[in-house]
Each structure stands twice: as structure tokens, then as C-alpha cells.
């Protein structure tokens, strides 16, 4: 749009010049542009009017409607331009009673797409070709946001200085990745969150090309180096992560004094996946079987010296129900109990009951929120835009909580009650008021809840994991 006349893009020459022509069929007015600047005009008078006389101006409210579409393009880079056009025209109609004066989409299509191209660079076709535009390296308040673009490891890491200070000031961390909203070309979207006095908050965001130990090492070293440059000491006491051997080793090496633990819900997910993979789902519907599955899911919150005894009881009960369940119990023995893939000190959380949350469910909630606003495998530019918004939301919450001395994320009553049940059961067991059987009975309802969630979920994030890596 120039001087309130509409122009459409006719062609782009090899030298980069763009030829724009007036959208009026009988008008020969044209503009030549290069790199966003007007190089030449034709059949346009000094006052902006055209030599062929026709209606000069759009109504002010129509002009504002077109401008509002452009603003939406800035705000929602992942939403198709046609959708934004339709939404804003509907809004125009509600506000003005009719939309007949708004140019049809075909008349403004080239203008709107050209505007989007000028604001958002072409989507990279390979990891090595990524060049992050300056405005996407900054927070929405124009502070530094791109922590590091590691071109050797193909890692993009983002954090504001305020978020890094938040990470350094808190001793309980949670870390997890998600495949569903990993930007295209990348394997996973990874984040580190902290528990402060009020709630959990995301502090670090990264796009990772795989889930190899070396990649995690490079990512964490980038974070540590950035913190050191600003004299921020990262010394977490506990870190809760997913069940990945490479991730466990990397966090253990990078933070040797921290207690690294596996999330109980992820443990439960792993068990449920094995039940499905081994064809045991139909056999797992009865009450007796459900009780033993609940006992399995309870292993991470049992006293460590009771695990062997409890698991022997599980094997005995399940094998009496059906011999096929030995496939499941053998898997658990090999993976978690005898010469385990994951050491018992990693997946057992009894020592942290009452000290910190035992699951990454709050991160899952963050991922759920991200999934609801972000399409599956967005472009890298869209993904950065989403985490810019996430960073700003965290800073708003942080400021509100510190100013008002109250949480912005009130816990659900059921979660508070479940945590109280768990803490009290641990205390009663340690004081000799509960034996193993009594302890299990007290906590079994918490694990039945996990079974219900897992059994009614159509998909989990692993279904979105790239199959080529």
C-alpha cells in the first residue's frame, strides 16, 4: 500500500527489483522496489495520486483493518496469512456492521505475503544454514536472549540474564525435553526449570539436534560458561530429569555435587509402555493385576531397603495370575533392580520426599501449554517467537510473586493432599507406625491415579520422536 492506493506484486527480477502495480485494472501506475526501498515510480503524481483518475483512498477504518492484519503477522508468525486476514475481517464486520469495503484477499495477498517475508526470513533448509535474525536473538524487552549458537554441535540455547540469575539463585531444578514441539530440523526442544519459593519457572530453552551424551555435554557447558561470564554460580542440590542414560551421565558430570533423580511419572510411563509393547494390556485390566502394577509404580517412593522384598512379592503375584507377566518383571529386573541400566539411587526418590516434588509434571504442564499454542514441529523462527513469549510470561510472574509475596500458580487441592499423604506415610514408616504392607496400602491410591492417566492417554510425547535418529 502506497499513499493509500493498493499495489500488487507483479514479479521479482533477477537483480532483486520488485515490480508492484496498482490493483485497479485500468491504471498503469507502478513502483519498483529493492530491499524495501522505492527505486522508481511510474504514472504516479507528486501528491501520490495516479495519472489515471480513480478512487484515491481507502476509508480510514479499512486502512486500519489492513494494518491490523500486518500487526497480527508480527504477533503470530506461524498462523497462515489467509487465516489472519479472515479473523481481522470478521472483527472489522463486528465493529462496523459490514465488511463490503474491505479488499478481497486476492487483492491484498501479495502485499501481505511480501510484508511477512520482509519480517520473517526464509525458513532454513539445514541446520548449518541457520542464521538467527537479530530481533530473534533478543527478548521482547530487547535484552540479550540467544545464549549461544553452537555451530559445531548444532545447538541453539536461549536464556535472559534475569532467568540465568534465577537459575543460579535456586537449588532445585527440573529438566526435560519434548519431541512434539521440537522445531523443524531439530530432534527435541529442551528446557531447564527452577523451583523457587513460589512456583516452577522455565529458565533455559534449547533446540537440540539429537539426544546423545556429547550433545547434552556441549549444551550444559554452554550454559555454565555463560553463567561464569556473569559471575553466576550454578550449584543445584537436586535435578529431576527424564529416564535417559546419556542425560543422566551428562548432568552428573556437569554438576557432580548435585543429586540427580529420575521423575516418577516418567518411570511410570516407561513401565506402561512395556506393558503395551509386551502385549499385556488386555491382561492388565483385572483388579488383582492393577494392584500389582500400582505396586510397581510405587517402587520409586519405597524405602530403598524394602525394594527387593516388595518386588519379589510383585513377581510372585503376577506370575500366579499369568506366566506372560514374567516378560514384564524380567524387564524391570534387568533395567532397574539387578545390574540395572539405571542405578537405584537415580530412580528411587524416598530420600527427597518432603524436600522437593518427585515428578516433572509441572514441566509436562508447561509442555502442554506450549503444545496448545504451538503447532507440531514449528519452524525455527516460530519456535523462537514462542519461547520469547514464554520468557516474558516467566518474568511477569517473577515480578508479581516478589512484589505481592504470593504464588501465581496455586497448587490444586488434590495435589496438596497427595503430597501430604506421601510425607505423612514416610514419617509414619520411619517412626515404626507402618510396615511395608501398610506403607503400600497408604500410597497405592496415588499410583492408581497414574494408571488411570496412562491408560486413558491416546499418545505420549514419545510418539512424536523422530524415527531417523
PDB file of C-alpha atoms in Angstrom, residues 265-382:
ATOM      1  CA  UNK A 265       5.873 -40.215  36.315  1.00  0.00           C
ATOM      2  CA  UNK A 266       8.420 -40.919  33.579  1.00  0.00           C
ATOM      3  CA  UNK A 267       9.269 -44.169  35.397  1.00  0.00           C
ATOM      4  CA  UNK A 268       5.556 -44.984  35.284  1.00  0.00           C
ATOM      5  CA  UNK A 269       5.385 -44.111  31.586  1.00  0.00           C
ATOM      6  CA  UNK A 270       8.294 -46.461  30.878  1.00  0.00           C
ATOM      7  CA  UNK A 271       6.545 -49.312  32.707  1.00  0.00           C
ATOM      8  CA  UNK A 272       3.259 -48.678  30.895  1.00  0.00           C
ATOM      9  CA  UNK A 273       4.997 -48.627  27.504  1.00  0.00           C
ATOM     10  CA  UNK A 274       6.498 -52.036  28.307  1.00  0.00           C
ATOM     11  CA  UNK A 275       3.073 -53.377  29.257  1.00  0.00           C
ATOM     12  CA  UNK A 276       1.819 -52.334  25.814  1.00  0.00           C
ATOM     13  CA  UNK A 277       4.937 -53.484  23.917  1.00  0.00           C
ATOM     14  CA  UNK A 278       4.818 -56.925  25.544  1.00  0.00           C
ATOM     15  CA  UNK A 279       1.147 -57.408  24.708  1.00  0.00           C
ATOM     16  CA  UNK A 280      -0.032 -57.347  28.327  1.00  0.00           C
ATOM     17  CA  UNK A 281      -2.619 -54.584  28.102  1.00  0.00           C
ATOM     18  CA  UNK A 282      -5.664 -56.869  27.951  1.00  0.00           C
ATOM     19  CA  UNK A 283      -4.332 -58.976  30.819  1.00  0.00           C
ATOM     20  CA  UNK A 284      -3.836 -55.822  32.899  1.00  0.00           C
ATOM     21  CA  UNK A 285      -7.490 -54.903  33.342  1.00  0.00           C
ATOM     22  CA  UNK A 286      -8.316 -57.014  36.399  1.00  0.00           C
ATOM     23  CA  UNK A 287      -8.270 -55.630  39.932  1.00  0.00           C
ATOM     24  CA  UNK A 288      -5.531 -58.014  41.146  1.00  0.00           C
ATOM     25  CA  UNK A 289      -3.247 -57.079  38.245  1.00  0.00           C
ATOM     26  CA  UNK A 290      -3.917 -53.365  38.686  1.00  0.00           C
ATOM     27  CA  UNK A 291      -2.916 -53.633  42.336  1.00  0.00           C
ATOM     28  CA  UNK A 292       0.437 -55.160  41.382  1.00  0.00           C
ATOM     29  CA  UNK A 293       1.026 -52.596  38.622  1.00  0.00           C
ATOM     30  CA  UNK A 294       0.355 -49.899  41.213  1.00  0.00           C
ATOM     31  CA  UNK A 295       2.935 -51.597  43.446  1.00  0.00           C
ATOM     32  CA  UNK A 296       5.441 -51.469  40.562  1.00  0.00           C
ATOM     33  CA  UNK A 297       4.796 -47.768  40.000  1.00  0.00           C
ATOM     34  CA  UNK A 298       5.316 -47.282  43.731  1.00  0.00           C
ATOM     35  CA  UNK A 299       8.882 -48.652  43.673  1.00  0.00           C
ATOM     36  CA  UNK A 300      10.446 -45.154  43.308  1.00  0.00           C
ATOM     37  CA  UNK A 301       8.858 -43.985  46.580  1.00  0.00           C
ATOM     38  CA  UNK A 302       9.544 -47.112  48.641  1.00  0.00           C
ATOM     39  CA  UNK A 303      12.256 -47.150  51.318  1.00  0.00           C
ATOM     40  CA  UNK A 304      15.359 -48.409  49.442  1.00  0.00           C
ATOM     41  CA  UNK A 305      15.893 -51.430  51.708  1.00  0.00           C
ATOM     42  CA  UNK A 306      12.312 -52.599  51.069  1.00  0.00           C
ATOM     43  CA  UNK A 307      12.557 -52.648  47.261  1.00  0.00           C
ATOM     44  CA  UNK A 308      13.841 -56.224  46.840  1.00  0.00           C
ATOM     45  CA  UNK A 309      11.247 -57.675  49.203  1.00  0.00           C
ATOM     46  CA  UNK A 310       8.446 -55.692  47.590  1.00  0.00           C
ATOM     47  CA  UNK A 311       9.472 -56.702  44.082  1.00  0.00           C
ATOM     48  CA  UNK A 312       9.692 -60.392  44.997  1.00  0.00           C
ATOM     49  CA  UNK A 313       6.079 -60.156  46.165  1.00  0.00           C
ATOM     50  CA  UNK A 314       5.117 -58.493  42.869  1.00  0.00           C
ATOM     51  CA  UNK A 315       6.783 -61.263  40.823  1.00  0.00           C
ATOM     52  CA  UNK A 316       5.035 -63.952  42.849  1.00  0.00           C
ATOM     53  CA  UNK A 317       1.579 -62.398  42.486  1.00  0.00           C
ATOM     54  CA  UNK A 318       1.865 -61.565  38.770  1.00  0.00           C
ATOM     55  CA  UNK A 319       3.321 -64.948  37.771  1.00  0.00           C
ATOM     56  CA  UNK A 320       0.444 -66.671  39.573  1.00  0.00           C
ATOM     57  CA  UNK A 321      -2.025 -64.577  37.555  1.00  0.00           C
ATOM     58  CA  UNK A 322      -0.353 -65.299  34.173  1.00  0.00           C
ATOM     59  CA  UNK A 323       3.095 -66.507  33.169  1.00  0.00           C
ATOM     60  CA  UNK A 324       3.271 -63.799  30.455  1.00  0.00           C
ATOM     61  CA  UNK A 325       3.832 -61.209  33.174  1.00  0.00           C
ATOM     62  CA  UNK A 326       7.332 -62.637  33.654  1.00  0.00           C
ATOM     63  CA  UNK A 327       8.297 -60.735  30.485  1.00  0.00           C
ATOM     64  CA  UNK A 328       7.468 -57.513  32.312  1.00  0.00           C
ATOM     65  CA  UNK A 329       9.106 -58.429  35.621  1.00  0.00           C
ATOM     66  CA  UNK A 330      12.262 -59.638  33.832  1.00  0.00           C
ATOM     67  CA  UNK A 331      12.486 -56.284  32.058  1.00  0.00           C
ATOM     68  CA  UNK A 332      12.178 -54.437  35.371  1.00  0.00           C
ATOM     69  CA  UNK A 333      14.815 -56.684  36.974  1.00  0.00           C
ATOM     70  CA  UNK A 334      17.297 -56.021  34.170  1.00  0.00           C
ATOM     71  CA  UNK A 335      16.585 -52.305  33.857  1.00  0.00           C
ATOM     72  CA  UNK A 336      16.091 -51.200  37.464  1.00  0.00           C
ATOM     73  CA  UNK A 337      16.859 -53.926  40.028  1.00  0.00           C
ATOM     74  CA  UNK A 338      19.724 -56.341  39.210  1.00  0.00           C
ATOM     75  CA  UNK A 339      22.792 -54.828  37.478  1.00  0.00           C
ATOM     76  CA  UNK A 340      20.483 -52.079  36.338  1.00  0.00           C
ATOM     77  CA  UNK A 341      20.664 -49.762  33.373  1.00  0.00           C
ATOM     78  CA  UNK A 342      19.602 -47.042  35.831  1.00  0.00           C
ATOM     79  CA  UNK A 343      21.161 -47.139  39.322  1.00  0.00           C
ATOM     80  CA  UNK A 344      18.726 -47.422  42.182  1.00  0.00           C
ATOM     81  CA  UNK A 345      19.995 -44.166  43.663  1.00  0.00           C
ATOM     82  CA  UNK A 346      18.802 -42.430  40.483  1.00  0.00           C
ATOM     83  CA  UNK A 347      15.233 -43.670  40.282  1.00  0.00           C
ATOM     84  CA  UNK A 348      14.403 -44.082  43.977  1.00  0.00           C
ATOM     85  CA  UNK A 349      13.033 -40.840  45.430  1.00  0.00           C
ATOM     86  CA  UNK A 350      12.347 -41.818  49.044  1.00  0.00           C
ATOM     87  CA  UNK A 351      15.107 -39.547  50.376  1.00  0.00           C
ATOM     88  CA  UNK A 352      13.587 -36.480  48.657  1.00  0.00           C
ATOM     89  CA  UNK A 353      10.003 -36.946  49.856  1.00  0.00           C
ATOM     90  CA  UNK A 354       9.051 -33.756  51.670  1.00  0.00           C
ATOM     91  CA  UNK A 355      12.044 -31.887  50.249  1.00  0.00           C
ATOM     92  CA  UNK A 356      11.014 -31.321  46.652  1.00  0.00           C
ATOM     93  CA  UNK A 357       8.428 -32.566  44.090  1.00  0.00           C
ATOM     94  CA  UNK A 358       9.095 -36.063  42.773  1.00  0.00           C
ATOM     95  CA  UNK A 359       7.825 -35.620  39.209  1.00  0.00           C
ATOM     96  CA  UNK A 360       8.322 -33.397  36.185  1.00  0.00           C
ATOM     97  CA  UNK A 361       4.564 -32.966  35.906  1.00  0.00           C
ATOM     98  CA  UNK A 362       4.877 -29.188  36.166  1.00  0.00           C
ATOM     99  CA  UNK A 363       7.171 -29.272  33.124  1.00  0.00           C
ATOM    100  CA  UNK A 364       4.664 -31.541  31.399  1.00  0.00           C
ATOM    101  CA  UNK A 365       2.123 -28.810  32.133  1.00  0.00           C
ATOM    102  CA  UNK A 366       4.470 -26.288  30.517  1.00  0.00           C
ATOM    103  CA  UNK A 367       4.823 -28.586  27.503  1.00  0.00           C
ATOM    104  CA  UNK A 368       1.051 -28.977  27.380  1.00  0.00           C
ATOM    105  CA  UNK A 369       0.642 -25.214  27.322  1.00  0.00           C
ATOM    106  CA  UNK A 370       3.286 -24.978  24.607  1.00  0.00           C
ATOM    107  CA  UNK A 371       1.532 -27.710  22.606  1.00  0.00           C
ATOM    108  CA  UNK A 372      -1.759 -25.822  22.783  1.00  0.00           C
ATOM    109  CA  UNK A 373      -0.199 -22.654  21.350  1.00  0.00           C
ATOM    110  CA  UNK A 374       2.482 -24.128  19.129  1.00  0.00           C
ATOM    111  CA  UNK A 375       1.933 -26.473  16.157  1.00  0.00           C
ATOM    112  CA  UNK A 376       3.702 -29.813  15.937  1.00  0.00           C
ATOM    113  CA  UNK A 377       7.269 -29.212  14.714  1.00  0.00           C
ATOM    114  CA  UNK A 378       7.042 -25.445  14.083  1.00  0.00           C
ATOM    115  CA  UNK A 379       9.592 -23.542  12.035  1.00  0.00           C
ATOM    116  CA  UNK A 380      12.657 -22.468  13.984  1.00  0.00           C
ATOM    117  CA  UNK A 381      11.526 -18.826  13.765  1.00  0.00           C
ATOM    118  CA  UNK A 382       8.076 -19.652  15.146  1.00  0.00           C
TER     119      UNK A 382
END
